[in-house]
PDB file of C-alpha atoms and ligand atoms in Angstrom:
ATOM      1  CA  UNK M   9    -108.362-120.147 112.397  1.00  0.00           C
ATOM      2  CA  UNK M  10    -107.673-116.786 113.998  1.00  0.00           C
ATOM      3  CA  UNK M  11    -107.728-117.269 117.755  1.00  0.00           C
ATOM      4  CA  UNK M  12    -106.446-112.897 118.224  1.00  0.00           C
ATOM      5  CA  UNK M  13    -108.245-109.914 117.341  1.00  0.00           C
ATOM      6  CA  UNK M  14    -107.073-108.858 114.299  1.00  0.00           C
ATOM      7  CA  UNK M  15    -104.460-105.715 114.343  1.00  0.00           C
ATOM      8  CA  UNK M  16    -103.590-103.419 110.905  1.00  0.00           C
ATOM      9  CA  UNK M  17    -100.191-101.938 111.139  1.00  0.00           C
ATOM     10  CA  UNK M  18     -99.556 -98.798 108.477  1.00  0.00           C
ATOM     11  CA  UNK M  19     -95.882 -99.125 107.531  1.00  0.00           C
ATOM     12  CA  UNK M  20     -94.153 -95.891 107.923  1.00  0.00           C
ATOM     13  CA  UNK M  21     -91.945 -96.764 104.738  1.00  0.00           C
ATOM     14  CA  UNK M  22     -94.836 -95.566 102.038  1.00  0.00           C
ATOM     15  CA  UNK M  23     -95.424 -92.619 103.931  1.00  0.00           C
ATOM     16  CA  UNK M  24     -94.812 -88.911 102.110  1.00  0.00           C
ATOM     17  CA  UNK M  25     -91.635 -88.327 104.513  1.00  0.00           C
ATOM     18  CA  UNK M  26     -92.049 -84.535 104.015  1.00  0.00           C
ATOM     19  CA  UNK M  27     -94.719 -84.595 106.037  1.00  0.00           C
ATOM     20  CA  UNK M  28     -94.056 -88.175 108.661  1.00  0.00           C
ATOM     21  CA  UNK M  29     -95.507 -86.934 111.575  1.00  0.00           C
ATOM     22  CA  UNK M  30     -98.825 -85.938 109.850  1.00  0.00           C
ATOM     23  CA  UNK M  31     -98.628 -88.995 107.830  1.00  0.00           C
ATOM     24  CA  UNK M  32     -98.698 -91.327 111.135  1.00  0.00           C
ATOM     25  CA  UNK M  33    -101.156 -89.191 112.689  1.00  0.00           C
ATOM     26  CA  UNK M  34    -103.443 -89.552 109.551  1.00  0.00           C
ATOM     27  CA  UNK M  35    -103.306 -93.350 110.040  1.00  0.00           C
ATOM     28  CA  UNK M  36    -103.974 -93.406 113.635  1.00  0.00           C
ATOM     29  CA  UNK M  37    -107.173 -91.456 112.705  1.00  0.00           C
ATOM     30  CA  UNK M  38    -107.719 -93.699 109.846  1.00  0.00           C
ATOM     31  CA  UNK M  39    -107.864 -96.487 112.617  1.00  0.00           C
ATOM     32  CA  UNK M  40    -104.656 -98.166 112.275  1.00  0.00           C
ATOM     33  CA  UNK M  41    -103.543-100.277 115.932  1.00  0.00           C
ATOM     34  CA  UNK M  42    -100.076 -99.703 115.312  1.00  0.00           C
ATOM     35  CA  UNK M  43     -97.075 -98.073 113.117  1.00  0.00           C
ATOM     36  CA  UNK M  44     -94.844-100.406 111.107  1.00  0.00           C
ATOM     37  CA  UNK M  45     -91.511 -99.291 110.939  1.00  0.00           C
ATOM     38  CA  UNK M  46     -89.043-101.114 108.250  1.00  0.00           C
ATOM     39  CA  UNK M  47     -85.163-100.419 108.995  1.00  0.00           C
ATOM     40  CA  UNK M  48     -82.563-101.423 106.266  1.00  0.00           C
ATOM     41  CA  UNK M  49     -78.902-101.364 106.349  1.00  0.00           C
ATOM     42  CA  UNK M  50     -78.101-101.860 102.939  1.00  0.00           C
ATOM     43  CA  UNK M  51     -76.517-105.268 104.077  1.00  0.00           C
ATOM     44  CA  UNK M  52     -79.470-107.674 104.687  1.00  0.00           C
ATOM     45  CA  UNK M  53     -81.544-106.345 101.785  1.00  0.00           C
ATOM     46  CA  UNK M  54     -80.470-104.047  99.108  1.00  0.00           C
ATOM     47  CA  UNK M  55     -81.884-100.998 100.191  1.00  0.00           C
ATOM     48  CA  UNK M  56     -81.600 -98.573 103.099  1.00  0.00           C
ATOM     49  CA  UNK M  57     -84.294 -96.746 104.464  1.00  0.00           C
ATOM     50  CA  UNK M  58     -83.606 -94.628 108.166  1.00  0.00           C
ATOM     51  CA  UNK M  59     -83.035 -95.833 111.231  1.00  0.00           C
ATOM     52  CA  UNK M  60     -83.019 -94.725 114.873  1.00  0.00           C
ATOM     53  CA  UNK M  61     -83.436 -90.812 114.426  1.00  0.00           C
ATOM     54  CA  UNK M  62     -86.651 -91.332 112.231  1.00  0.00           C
ATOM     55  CA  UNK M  63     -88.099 -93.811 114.135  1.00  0.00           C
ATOM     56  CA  UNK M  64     -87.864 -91.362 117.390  1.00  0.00           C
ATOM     57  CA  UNK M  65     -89.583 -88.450 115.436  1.00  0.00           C
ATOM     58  CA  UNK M  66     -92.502 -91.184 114.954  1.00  0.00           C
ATOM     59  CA  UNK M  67     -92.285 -91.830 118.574  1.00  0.00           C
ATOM     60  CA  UNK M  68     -92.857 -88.458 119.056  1.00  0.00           C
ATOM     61  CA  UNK M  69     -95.808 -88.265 117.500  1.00  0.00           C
ATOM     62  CA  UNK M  70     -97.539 -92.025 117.747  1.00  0.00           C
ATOM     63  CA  UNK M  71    -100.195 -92.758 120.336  1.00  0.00           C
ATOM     64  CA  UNK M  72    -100.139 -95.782 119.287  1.00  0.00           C
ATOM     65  CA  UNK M  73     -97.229 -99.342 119.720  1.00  0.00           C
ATOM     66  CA  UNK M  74     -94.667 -98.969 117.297  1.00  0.00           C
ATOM     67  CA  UNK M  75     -93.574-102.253 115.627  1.00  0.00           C
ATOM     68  CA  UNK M  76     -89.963-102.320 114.455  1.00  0.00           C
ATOM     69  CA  UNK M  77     -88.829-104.683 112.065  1.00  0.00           C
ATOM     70  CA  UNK M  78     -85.023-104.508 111.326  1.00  0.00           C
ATOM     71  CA  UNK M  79     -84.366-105.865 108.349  1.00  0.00           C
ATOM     72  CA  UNK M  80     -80.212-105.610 109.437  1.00  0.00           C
ATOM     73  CA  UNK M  81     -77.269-107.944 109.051  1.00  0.00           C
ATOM     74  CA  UNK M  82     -76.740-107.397 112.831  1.00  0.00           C
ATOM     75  CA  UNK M  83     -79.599-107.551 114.327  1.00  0.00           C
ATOM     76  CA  UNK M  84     -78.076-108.008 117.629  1.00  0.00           C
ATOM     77  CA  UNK M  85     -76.260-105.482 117.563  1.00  0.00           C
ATOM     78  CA  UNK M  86     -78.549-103.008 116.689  1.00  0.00           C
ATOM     79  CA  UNK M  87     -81.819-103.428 118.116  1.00  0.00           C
ATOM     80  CA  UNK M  88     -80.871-101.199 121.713  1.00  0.00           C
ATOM     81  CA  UNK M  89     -80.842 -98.117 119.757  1.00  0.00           C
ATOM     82  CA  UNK M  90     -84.519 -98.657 118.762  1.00  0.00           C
ATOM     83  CA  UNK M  91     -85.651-100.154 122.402  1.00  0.00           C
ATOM     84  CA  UNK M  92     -86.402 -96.326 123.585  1.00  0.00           C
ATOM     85  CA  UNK M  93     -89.083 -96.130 121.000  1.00  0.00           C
ATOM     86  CA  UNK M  94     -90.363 -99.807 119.729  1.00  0.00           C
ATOM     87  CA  UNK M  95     -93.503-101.632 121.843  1.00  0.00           C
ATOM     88  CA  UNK M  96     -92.175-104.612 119.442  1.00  0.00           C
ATOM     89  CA  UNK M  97     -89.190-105.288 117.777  1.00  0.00           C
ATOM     90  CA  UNK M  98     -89.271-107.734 115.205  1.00  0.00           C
ATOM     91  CA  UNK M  99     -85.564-109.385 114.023  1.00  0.00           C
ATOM     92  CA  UNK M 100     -84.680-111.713 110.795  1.00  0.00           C
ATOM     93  CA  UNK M 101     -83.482-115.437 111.288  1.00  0.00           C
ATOM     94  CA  UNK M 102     -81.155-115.547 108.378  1.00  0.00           C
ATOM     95  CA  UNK M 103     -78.289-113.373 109.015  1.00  0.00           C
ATOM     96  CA  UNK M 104     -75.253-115.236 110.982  1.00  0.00           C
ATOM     97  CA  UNK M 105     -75.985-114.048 114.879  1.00  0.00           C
ATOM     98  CA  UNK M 106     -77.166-115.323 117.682  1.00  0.00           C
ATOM     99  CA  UNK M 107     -81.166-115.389 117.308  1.00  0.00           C
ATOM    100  CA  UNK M 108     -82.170-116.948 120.419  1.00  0.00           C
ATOM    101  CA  UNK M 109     -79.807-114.666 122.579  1.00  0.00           C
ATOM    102  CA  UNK M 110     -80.992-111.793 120.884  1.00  0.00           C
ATOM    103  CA  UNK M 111     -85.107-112.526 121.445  1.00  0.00           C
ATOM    104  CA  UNK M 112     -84.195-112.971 125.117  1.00  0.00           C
ATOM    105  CA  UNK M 113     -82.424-109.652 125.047  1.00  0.00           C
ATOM    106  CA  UNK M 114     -85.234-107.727 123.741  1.00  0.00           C
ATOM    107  CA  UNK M 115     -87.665-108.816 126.267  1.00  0.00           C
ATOM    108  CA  UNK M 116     -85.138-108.257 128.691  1.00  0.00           C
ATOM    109  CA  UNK M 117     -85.349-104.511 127.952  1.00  0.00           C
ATOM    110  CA  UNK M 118     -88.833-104.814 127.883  1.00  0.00           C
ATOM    111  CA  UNK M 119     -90.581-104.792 124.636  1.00  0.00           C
ATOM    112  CA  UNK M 120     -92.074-107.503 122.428  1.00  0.00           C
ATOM    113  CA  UNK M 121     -89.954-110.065 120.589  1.00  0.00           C
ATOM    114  CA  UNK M 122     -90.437-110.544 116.584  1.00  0.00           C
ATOM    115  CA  UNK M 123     -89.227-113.377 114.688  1.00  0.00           C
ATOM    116  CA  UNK M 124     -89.355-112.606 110.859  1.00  0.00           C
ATOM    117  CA  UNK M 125     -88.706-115.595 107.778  1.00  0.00           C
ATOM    118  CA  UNK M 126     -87.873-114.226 104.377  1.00  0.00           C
ATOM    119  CA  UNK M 127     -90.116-116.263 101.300  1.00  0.00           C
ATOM    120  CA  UNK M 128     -87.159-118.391 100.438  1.00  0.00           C
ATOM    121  CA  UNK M 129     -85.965-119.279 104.184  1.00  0.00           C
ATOM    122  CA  UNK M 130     -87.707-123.016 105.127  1.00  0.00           C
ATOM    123  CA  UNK M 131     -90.170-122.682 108.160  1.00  0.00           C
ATOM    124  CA  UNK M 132     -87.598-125.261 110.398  1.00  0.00           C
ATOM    125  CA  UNK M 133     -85.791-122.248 110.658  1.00  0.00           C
ATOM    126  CA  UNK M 134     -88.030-120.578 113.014  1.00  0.00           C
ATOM    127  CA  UNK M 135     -89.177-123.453 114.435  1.00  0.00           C
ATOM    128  CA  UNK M 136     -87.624-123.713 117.465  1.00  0.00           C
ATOM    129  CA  UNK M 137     -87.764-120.514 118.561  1.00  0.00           C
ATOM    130  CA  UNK M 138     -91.812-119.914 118.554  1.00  0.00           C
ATOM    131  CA  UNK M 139     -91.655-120.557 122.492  1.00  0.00           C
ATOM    132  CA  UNK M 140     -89.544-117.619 122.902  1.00  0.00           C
ATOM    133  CA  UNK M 141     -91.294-115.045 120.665  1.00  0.00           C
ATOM    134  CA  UNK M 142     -94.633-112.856 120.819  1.00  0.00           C
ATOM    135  CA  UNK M 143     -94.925-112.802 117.080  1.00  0.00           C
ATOM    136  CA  UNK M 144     -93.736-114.770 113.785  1.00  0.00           C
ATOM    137  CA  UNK M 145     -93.663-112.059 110.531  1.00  0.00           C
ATOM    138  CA  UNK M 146     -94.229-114.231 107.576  1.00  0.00           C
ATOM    139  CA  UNK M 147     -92.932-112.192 105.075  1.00  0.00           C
ATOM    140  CA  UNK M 148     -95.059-112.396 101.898  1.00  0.00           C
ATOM    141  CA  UNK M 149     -92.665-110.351  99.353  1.00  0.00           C
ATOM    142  CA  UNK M 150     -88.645-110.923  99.608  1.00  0.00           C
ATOM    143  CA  UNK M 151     -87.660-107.589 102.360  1.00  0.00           C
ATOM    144  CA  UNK M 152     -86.542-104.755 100.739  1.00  0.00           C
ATOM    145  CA  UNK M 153     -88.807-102.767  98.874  1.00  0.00           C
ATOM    146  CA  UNK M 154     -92.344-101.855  99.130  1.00  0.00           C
ATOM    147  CA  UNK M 155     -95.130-101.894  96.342  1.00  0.00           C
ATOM    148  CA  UNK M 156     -94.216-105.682  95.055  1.00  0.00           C
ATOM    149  CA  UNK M 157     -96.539-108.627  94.661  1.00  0.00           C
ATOM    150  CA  UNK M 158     -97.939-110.635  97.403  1.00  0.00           C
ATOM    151  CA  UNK M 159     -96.805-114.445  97.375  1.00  0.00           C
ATOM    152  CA  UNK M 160     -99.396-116.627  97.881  1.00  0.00           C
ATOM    153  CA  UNK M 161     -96.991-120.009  97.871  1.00  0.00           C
ATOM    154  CA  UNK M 162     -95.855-118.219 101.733  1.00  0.00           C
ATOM    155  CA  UNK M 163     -98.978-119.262 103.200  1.00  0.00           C
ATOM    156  CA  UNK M 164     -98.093-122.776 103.899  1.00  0.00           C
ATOM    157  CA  UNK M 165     -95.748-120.674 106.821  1.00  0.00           C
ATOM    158  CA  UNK M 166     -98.990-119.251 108.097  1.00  0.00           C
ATOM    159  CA  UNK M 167    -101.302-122.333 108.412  1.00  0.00           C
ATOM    160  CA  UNK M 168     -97.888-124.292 109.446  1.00  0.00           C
ATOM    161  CA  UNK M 169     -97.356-121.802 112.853  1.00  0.00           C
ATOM    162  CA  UNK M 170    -101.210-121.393 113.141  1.00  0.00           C
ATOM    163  CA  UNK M 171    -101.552-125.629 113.623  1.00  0.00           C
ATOM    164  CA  UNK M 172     -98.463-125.613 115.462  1.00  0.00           C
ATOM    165  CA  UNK M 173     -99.187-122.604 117.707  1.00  0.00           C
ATOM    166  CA  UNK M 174    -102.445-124.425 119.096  1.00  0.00           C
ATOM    167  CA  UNK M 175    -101.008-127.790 119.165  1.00  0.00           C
ATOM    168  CA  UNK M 176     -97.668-126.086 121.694  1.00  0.00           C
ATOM    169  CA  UNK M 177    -100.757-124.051 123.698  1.00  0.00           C
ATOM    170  CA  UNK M 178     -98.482-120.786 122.562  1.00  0.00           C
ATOM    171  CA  UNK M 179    -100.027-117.309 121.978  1.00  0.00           C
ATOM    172  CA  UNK M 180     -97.807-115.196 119.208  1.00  0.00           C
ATOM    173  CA  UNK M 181     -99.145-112.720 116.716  1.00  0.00           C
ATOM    174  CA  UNK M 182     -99.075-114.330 113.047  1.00  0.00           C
ATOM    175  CA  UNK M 183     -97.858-110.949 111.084  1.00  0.00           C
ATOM    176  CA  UNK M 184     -97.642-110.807 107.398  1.00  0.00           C
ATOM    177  CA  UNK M 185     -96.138-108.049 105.289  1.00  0.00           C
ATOM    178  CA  UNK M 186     -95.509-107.289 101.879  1.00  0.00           C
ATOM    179  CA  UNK M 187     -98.669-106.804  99.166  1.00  0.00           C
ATOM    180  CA  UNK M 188    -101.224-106.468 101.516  1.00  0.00           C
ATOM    181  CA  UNK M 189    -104.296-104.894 100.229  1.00  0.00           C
ATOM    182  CA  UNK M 190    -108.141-106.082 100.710  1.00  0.00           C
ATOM    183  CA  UNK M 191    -107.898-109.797  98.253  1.00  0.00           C
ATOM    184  CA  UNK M 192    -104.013-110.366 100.106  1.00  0.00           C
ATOM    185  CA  UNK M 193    -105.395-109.836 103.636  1.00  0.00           C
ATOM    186  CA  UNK M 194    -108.609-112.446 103.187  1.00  0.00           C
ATOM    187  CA  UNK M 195    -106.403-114.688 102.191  1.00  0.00           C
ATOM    188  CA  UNK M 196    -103.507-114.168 105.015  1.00  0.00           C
ATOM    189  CA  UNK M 197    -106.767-113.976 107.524  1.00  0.00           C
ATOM    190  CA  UNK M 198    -108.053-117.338 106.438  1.00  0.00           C
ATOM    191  CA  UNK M 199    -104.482-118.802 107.008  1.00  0.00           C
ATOM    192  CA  UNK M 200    -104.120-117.761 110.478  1.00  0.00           C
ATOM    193  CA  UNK M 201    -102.261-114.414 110.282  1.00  0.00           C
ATOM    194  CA  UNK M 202    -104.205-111.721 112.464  1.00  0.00           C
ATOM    195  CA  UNK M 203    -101.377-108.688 112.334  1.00  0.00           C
ATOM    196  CA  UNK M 204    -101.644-107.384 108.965  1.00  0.00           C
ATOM    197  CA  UNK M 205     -98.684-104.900 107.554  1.00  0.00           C
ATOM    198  CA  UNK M 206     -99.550-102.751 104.734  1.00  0.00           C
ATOM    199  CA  UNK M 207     -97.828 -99.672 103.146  1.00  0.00           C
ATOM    200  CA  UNK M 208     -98.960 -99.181  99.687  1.00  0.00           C
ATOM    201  CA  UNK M 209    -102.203-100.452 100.036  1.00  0.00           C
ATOM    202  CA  UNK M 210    -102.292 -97.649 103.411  1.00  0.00           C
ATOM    203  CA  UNK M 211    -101.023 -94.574 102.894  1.00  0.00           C
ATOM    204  CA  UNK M 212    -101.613 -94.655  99.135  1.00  0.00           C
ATOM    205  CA  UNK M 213    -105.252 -95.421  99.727  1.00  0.00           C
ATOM    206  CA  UNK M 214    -107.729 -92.908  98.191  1.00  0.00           C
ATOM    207  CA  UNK M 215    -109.651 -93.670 101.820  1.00  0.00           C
ATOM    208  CA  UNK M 216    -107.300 -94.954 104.281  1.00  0.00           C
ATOM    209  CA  UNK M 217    -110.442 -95.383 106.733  1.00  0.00           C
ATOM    210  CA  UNK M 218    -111.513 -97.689 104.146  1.00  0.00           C
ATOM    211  CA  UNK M 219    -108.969 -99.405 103.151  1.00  0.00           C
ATOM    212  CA  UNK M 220    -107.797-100.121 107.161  1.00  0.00           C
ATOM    213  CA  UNK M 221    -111.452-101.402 107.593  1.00  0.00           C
ATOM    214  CA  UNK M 222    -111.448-103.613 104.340  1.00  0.00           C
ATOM    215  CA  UNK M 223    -108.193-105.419 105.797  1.00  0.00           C
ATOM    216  CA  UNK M 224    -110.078-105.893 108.603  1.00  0.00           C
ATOM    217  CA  UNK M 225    -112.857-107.468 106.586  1.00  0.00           C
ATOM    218  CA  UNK M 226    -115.561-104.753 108.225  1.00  0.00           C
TER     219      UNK M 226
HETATM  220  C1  DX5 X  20     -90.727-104.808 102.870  1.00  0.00           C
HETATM  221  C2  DX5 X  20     -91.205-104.185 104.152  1.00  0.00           C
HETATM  222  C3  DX5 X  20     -92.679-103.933 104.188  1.00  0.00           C
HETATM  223  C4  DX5 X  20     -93.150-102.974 103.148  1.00  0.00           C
HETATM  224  C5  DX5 X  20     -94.544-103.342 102.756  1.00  0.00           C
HETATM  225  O1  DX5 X  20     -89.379-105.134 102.975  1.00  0.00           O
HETATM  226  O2  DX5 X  20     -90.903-105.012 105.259  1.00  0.00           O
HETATM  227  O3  DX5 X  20     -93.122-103.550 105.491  1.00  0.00           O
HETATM  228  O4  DX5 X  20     -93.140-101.632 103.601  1.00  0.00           O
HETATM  229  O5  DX5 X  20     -94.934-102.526 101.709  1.00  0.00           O
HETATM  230  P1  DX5 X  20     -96.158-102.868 100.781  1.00  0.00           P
HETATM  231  O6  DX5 X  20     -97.374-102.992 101.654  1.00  0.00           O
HETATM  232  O7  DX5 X  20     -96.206-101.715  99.854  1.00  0.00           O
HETATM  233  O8  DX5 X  20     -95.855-104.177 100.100  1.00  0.00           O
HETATM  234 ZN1   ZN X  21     -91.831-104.602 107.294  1.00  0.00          ZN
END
């Protein structure tokens, strides 16, 4: 099923913040391909993480892409202050905007477009916009929070992009995020998804080298 090399992404969000920068850099030593980085208003989802300033300090730091998911009521209006720092930058399809416009936007200023679909949002949603994006984020736990359980019932969105992605000829990343650890991952791998988020399963990791290799099934 997975037609891309398959990509582990550390998100920043379970890091020890007293200590971010050495926190990312322990990840990219652990073997991570690139930094997650969750941004909540307090709108979209009930919580509110950091925005712009943070992610720049990671910037600082990172070797390697950093993947920005905004998990924002305005998306659109947002997602220039995080252009100077992202590689991708990955936007919701619920909240009221103009989604299309937006994904054109971003790869007008020249990073990677992400399309992200909450566990209750049907897959039509984001169906007509998979020409126009270079990854889908399945979420697998409702956004907001890290540490919950994986949902298994979100795979159908996996397999459902993965069939349609080779039946269009298209290319996007198949992300998932939310309860990844080594059992979550085989399971999103064997559905198609070949970008695999993880923060508690990461950074809380007694041996992140292990625990990045185990999501990579090595
Ligand atoms: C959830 C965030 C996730 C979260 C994953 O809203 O988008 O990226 O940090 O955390 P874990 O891996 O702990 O479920
Ligand atoms: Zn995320």
């Amino acid at each position: 099923m997975n037609s891309k090399p398959i990509i582990v992404a550390p998100s920043v969000l379970a890091c020890d913040f007293n200590y971010l920068g050495a926190e990312c850099e322990r990840m990219e030593k652990a073997g991570a391909d690139w930094l997650h980085l969750d941004v909540m208003d307090g709108h979209f989802v009930d919580n509110i993480s950091f925005g712009p300033p943070i992610v720049q300090s990671v910037a600082k730091v990172a070797t390697v892409p950093l993947d920005t998911h905004l998990m924002v009521e305005r998306p659109d209006h947002f997602f220039p202050r995080f252009i100077p720092y992202s590689s991708n930058i990955t936007i919701h399809v619920e909240p009221d905007y103009d989604v299309g416009n937006t994904l054109k936007s971003i790869r007008a200023a020249r990073a990677t477009c992400g399309l992200a679909i909450s566990p209750p949002t049907l897959f039509e949603k984001v169906e007509q916009f998979l020409d126009q994006i270079d990854l889908l984020l399945v979420m697998t736990v409702n956004p907001g929070f890290g540490g919950q359980e994986f949902i298994e019932e979100t795979m159908f969105k996996v397999k459902r992009a993965a069939a349609l992605r080779a039946r269009l000829g298209l290319d996007f990343h198949i992300a998932v995020d939310g309860g990844i650890h080594a059992d979550t991952a085989a399971i999103a791998r064997a559905s198609g998804a070949n970008v695999l988020v993880a923060g508690t399963g990461l950074f809380r990791a007694a041996d992140a080298v292990r625990a990045i290799k185990e999501l990579r099934d090595l």
